[in-house]
Coordinates of C-alpha atoms in Angstrom, one line a residue:
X1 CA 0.0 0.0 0.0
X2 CA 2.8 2.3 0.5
X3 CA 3.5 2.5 -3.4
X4 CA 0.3 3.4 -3.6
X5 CA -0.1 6.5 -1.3
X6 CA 2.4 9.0 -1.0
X7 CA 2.8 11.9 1.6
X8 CA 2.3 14.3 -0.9
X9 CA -1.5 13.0 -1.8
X10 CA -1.9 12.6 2.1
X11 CA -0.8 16.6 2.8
X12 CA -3.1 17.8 -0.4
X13 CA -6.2 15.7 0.7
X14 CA -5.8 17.4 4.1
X15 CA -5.5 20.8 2.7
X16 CA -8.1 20.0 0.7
X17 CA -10.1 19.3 4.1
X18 CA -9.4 22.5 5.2
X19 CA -6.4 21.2 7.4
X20 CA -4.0 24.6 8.0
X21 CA -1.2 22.4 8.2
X22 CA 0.2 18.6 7.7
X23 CA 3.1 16.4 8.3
X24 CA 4.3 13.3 8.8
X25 CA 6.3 10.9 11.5
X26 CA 7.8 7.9 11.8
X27 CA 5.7 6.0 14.5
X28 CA 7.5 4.8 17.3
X29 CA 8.5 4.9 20.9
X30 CA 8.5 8.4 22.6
X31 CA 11.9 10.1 23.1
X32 CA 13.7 9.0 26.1
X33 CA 13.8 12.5 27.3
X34 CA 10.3 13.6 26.9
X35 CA 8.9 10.5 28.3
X36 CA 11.2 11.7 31.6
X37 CA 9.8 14.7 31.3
X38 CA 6.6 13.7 31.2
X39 CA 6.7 11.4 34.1
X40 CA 8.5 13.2 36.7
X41 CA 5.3 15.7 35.6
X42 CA 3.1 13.5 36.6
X43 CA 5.2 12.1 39.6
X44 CA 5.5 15.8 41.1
X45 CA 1.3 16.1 40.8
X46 CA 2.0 18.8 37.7
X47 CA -1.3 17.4 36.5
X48 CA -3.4 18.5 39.3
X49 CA -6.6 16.7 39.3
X50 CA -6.8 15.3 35.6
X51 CA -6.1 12.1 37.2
X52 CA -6.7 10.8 33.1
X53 CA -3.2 11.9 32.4
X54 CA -1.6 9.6 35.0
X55 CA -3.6 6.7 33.2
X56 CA -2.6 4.8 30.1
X57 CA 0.7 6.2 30.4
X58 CA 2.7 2.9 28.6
X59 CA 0.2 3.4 26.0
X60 CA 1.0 7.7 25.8
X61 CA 4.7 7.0 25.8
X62 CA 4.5 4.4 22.7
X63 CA 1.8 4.6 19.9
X64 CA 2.5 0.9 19.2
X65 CA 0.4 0.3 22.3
X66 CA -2.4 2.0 21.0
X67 CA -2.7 0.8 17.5
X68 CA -0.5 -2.4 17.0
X69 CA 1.7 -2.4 13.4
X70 CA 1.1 1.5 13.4
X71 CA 4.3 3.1 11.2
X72 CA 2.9 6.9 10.4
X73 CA 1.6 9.1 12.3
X74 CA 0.1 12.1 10.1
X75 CA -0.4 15.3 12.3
X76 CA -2.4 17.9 10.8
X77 CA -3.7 21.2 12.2
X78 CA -7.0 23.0 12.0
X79 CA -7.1 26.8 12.3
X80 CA -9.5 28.3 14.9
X81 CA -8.6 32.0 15.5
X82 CA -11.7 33.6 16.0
X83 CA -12.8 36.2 13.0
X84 CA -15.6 37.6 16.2
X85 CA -15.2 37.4 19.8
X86 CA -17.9 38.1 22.8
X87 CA -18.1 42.5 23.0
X88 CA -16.3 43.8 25.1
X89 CA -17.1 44.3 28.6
X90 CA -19.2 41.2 27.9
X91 CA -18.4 37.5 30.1
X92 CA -15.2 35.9 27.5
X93 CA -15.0 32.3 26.7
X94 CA -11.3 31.4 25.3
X95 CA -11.5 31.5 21.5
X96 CA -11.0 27.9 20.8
X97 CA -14.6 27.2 22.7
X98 CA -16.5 29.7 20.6
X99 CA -17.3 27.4 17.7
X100 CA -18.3 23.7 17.4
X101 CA -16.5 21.2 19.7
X102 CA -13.6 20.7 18.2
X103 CA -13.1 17.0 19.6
X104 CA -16.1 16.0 16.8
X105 CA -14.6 18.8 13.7
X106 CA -11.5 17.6 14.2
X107 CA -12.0 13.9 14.6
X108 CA -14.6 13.9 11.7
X109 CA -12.3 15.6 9.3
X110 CA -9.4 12.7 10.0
X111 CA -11.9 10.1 9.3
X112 CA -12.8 11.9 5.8
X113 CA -9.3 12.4 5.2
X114 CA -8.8 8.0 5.3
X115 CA -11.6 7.6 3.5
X116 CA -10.2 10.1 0.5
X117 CA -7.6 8.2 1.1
X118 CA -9.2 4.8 0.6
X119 CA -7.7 3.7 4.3
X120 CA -9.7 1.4 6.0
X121 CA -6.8 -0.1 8.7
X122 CA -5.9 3.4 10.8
X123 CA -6.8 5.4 14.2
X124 CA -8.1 9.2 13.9
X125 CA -7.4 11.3 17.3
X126 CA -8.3 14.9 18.6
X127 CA -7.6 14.9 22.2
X128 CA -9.4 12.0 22.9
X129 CA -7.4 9.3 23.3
X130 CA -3.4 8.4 25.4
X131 CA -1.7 10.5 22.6
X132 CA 1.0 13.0 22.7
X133 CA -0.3 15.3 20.2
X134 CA 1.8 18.1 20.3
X135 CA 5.1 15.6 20.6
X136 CA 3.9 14.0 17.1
X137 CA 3.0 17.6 16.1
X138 CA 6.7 18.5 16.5
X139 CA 8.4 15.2 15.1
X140 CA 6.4 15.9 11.9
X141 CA 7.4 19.1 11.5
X142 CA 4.5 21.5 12.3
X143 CA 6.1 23.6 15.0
X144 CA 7.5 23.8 18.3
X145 CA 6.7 24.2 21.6
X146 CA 6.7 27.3 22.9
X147 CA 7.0 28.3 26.8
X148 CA 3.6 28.4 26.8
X149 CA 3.5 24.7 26.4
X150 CA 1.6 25.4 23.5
X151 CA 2.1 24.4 19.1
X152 CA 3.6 27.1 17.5
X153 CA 3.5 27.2 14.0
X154 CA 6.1 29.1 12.4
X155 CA 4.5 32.7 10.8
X156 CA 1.0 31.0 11.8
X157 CA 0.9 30.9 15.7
X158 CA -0.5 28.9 18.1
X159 CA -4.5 28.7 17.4
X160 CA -4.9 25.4 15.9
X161 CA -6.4 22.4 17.3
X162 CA -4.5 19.0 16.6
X163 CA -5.1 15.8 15.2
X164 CA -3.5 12.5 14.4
X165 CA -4.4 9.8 12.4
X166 CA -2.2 6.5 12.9
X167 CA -1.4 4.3 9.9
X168 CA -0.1 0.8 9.3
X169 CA 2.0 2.6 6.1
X170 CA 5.2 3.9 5.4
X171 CA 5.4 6.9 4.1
X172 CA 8.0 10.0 3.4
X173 CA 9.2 12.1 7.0
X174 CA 9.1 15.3 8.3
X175 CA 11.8 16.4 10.0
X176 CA 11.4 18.5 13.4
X177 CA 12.1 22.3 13.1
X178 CA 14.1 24.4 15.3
X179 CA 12.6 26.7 18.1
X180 CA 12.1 30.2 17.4
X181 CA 11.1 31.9 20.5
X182 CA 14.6 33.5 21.2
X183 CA 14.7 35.4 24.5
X184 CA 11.3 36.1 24.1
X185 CA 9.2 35.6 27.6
X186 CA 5.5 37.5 26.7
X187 CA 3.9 35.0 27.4
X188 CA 5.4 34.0 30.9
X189 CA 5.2 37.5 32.0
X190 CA 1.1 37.6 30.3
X191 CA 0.3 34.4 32.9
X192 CA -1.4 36.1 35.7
X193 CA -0.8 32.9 38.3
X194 CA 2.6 32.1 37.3
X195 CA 1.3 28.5 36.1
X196 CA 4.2 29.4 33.2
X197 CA 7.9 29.7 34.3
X198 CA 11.3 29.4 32.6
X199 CA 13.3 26.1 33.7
X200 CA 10.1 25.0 35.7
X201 CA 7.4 22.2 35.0
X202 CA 4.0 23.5 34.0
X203 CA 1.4 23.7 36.4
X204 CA -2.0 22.7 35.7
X205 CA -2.9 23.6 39.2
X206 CA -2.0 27.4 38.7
X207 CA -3.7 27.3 35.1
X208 CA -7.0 29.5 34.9
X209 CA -8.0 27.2 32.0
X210 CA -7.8 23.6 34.3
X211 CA -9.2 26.0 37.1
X212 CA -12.1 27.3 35.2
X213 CA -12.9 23.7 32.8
X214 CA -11.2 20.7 34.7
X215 CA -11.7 21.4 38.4
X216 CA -14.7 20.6 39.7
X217 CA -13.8 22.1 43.5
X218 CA -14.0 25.5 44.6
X219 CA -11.3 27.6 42.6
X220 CA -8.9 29.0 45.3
X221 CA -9.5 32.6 45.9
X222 CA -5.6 33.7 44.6
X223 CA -6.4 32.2 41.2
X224 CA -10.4 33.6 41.0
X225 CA -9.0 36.9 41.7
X226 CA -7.1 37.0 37.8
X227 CA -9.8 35.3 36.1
X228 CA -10.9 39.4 34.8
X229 CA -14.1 38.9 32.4
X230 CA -13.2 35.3 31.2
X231 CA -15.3 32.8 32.3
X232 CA -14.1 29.5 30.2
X233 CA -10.3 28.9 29.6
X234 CA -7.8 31.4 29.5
X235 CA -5.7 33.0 26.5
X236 CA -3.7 35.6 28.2
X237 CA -0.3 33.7 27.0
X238 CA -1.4 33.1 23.2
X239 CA -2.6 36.7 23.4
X240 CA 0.5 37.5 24.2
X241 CA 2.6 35.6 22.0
X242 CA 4.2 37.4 18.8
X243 CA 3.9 35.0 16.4
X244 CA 0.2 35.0 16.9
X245 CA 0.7 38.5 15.3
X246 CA 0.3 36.4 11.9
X247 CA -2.6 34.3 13.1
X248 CA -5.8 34.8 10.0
X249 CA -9.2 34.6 11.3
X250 CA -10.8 31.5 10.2
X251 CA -13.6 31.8 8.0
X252 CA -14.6 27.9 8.7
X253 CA -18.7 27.7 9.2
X254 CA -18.1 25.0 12.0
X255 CA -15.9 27.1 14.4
X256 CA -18.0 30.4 14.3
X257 CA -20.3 31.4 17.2
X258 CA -23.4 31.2 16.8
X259 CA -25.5 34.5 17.6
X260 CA -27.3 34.2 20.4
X261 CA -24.0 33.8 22.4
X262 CA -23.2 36.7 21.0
X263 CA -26.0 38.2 22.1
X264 CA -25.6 37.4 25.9
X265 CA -25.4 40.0 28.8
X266 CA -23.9 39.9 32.2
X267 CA -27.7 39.9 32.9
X268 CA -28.6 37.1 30.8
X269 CA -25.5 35.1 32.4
X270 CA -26.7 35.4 35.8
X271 CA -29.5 34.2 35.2
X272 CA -28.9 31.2 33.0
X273 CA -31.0 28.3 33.3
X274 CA -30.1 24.1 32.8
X275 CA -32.3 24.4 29.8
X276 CA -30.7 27.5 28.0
X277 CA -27.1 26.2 28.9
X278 CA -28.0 23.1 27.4
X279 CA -29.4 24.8 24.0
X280 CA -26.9 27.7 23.9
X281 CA -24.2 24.9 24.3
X282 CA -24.9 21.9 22.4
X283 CA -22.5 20.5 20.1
X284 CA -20.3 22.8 22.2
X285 CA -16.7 22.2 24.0
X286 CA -17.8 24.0 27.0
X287 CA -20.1 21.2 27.9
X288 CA -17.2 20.0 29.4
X289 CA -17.2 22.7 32.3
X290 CA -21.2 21.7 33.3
X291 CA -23.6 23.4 34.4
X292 CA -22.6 23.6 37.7
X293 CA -18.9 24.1 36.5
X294 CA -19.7 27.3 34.0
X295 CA -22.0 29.3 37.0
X296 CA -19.3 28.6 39.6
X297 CA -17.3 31.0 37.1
X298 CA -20.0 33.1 36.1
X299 CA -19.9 33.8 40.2
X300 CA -16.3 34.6 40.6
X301 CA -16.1 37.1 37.9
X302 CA -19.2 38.8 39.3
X303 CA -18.1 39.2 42.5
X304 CA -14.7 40.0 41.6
X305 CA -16.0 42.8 39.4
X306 CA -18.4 44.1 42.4
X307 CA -14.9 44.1 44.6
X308 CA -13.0 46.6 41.9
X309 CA -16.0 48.8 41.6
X310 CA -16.2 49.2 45.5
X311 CA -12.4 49.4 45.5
X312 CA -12.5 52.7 42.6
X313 CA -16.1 54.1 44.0
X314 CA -15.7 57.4 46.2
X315 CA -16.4 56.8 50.2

């Protein structure tokens, strides 16, 4: 089969998916490094309570344990910086939960990419499965990861969501590129907790985004006090980041917001019900927050905001 499909047809069907970007690695066992890396994380609790990373990890360190006789993995990128965000002065959701849930875009899209293909033995992934995404994203030549932890793609950014899709093929490699982040610290200096530090391990704990969508405790009053106006996620580092100078809206149907979450008002927020949470929200990433989750956050930013204006109000 490997005469018969070649990593050029593989990148052009996946541009031709609307993929931003697309390359290939060889399949195989994680870097000795990275998988220390990666284990002393988890060893050291970096993962606060997303006790799913500390699972599967045999199969996260090698992608043979995932998908026996696997010998590419293709990692491909979808754009999803936001052409509108919430007003101003409005509640903010991070950008990469105003559109469809990118889990099923994603996922969807790889499985439409093996069937141009004409694949019938492979694995499609979007952050759904024991799989270092952004490691494969680097081996196969996409970016590198920035101090922010995050993908960047050279003149392109870092507002992409990833995918994988494993094959039992051989095909033509990618090779890795070089870091370009230089001196550069904007985004350490943009994280309001310090979650982000040079020489350090990152730390989901400090994170507004595991704060605000993974924890389902009380968020500790330190951390509540920086969320500002955002009430899902966080993007204060990619906000920061220069190279996301050259990010390009997307103009993709499935990642837009619809209107009516446009339309909301600190008003309508506070007084959201199950029912219009589940309607504004279906087919929606921020399910993942609940209910529950998501007011919890309305909450804090409320009654952070109430503190400043007594703070700036005349006695």
């Amino acid at each position: 089969m490997s005469l018969r499909l070649s990593s050029e047809q593989v990148k052009a069907e996946a541009r031709a998916l609307g993929f931003f970007a697309c390359g290939i690695a060889k399949a195989g066992p994680v870097a000795t490094d990275v998988a220390a890396g990666f284990t002393a994380w988890l060893s050291a609790g970096g993962h606060a309570g997303m006790d799913y990373m500390a699972r599967n990890v045999d199969k996260r360190l090698d992608p043979r344990q995932i998908m026996p006789g696997v010998k590419s993995i293709v990692s491909v990128a979808l754009n999803y910086a936001p052409a509108r965000r919430m007003p101003d002065g409005e509640l903010q959701f991070s950008a990469y939960a105003l559109g469809r849930d990118y889990h099923d875009v994603v996922k969807s899209r790889l499985h439409a990419l093996a069937s141009r293909l004409g694949l019938t033995a492979y694995r499609a992934f979007c952050d759904t499965a024991p799989v270092l995404e952004r490691y494969w994203a680097v081996q196969a030549g996409l970016g590198w990861v920035g101090r922010n932890r995050q993908l960047v793609i050279p003149r392109a950014g870092s507002m992409f969501f990833l995918g994988a899709l494993f094959l039992d093929v051989e095909l033509a490699y990618d090779s890795p590129v070089t870091p370009r982040c230089g001196t550069c610290r904007a985004c350490l200096d943009a994280c309001p907790t310090g979650a982000l530090a040079v020489g350090a391990p990152f730390c989901a704990g400090k994170c507004l985004s595991y704060q605000t969508i993974e924890n389902r405790g009380d968020i500790p009053s330190d951390i509540a006090a920086c969320m500002g106006d955002t009430v899902y996620g966080c993007d204060r580092c990619l906000d920061a980041c220069p190279w996301n100078r050259f990010a390009t809206p997307t103009d993709d149907p499935q990642l837009q917001p619809n209107e009516e979450l446009l339309r909301m008002t600190r008003a309508d927020w506070l007084g959201l019900t199950v029912e219009q949470y589940r309607r504004l929200f279906k087919g929606s990433a921020v399910k993942r927050a609940k209910y529950e989750g998501l007011m919890r956050n309305i909450d804090c930013v409320i009654k952070n905001h109430e503190l400043r204006v007594k703070k700036i109000s005349p006695p």
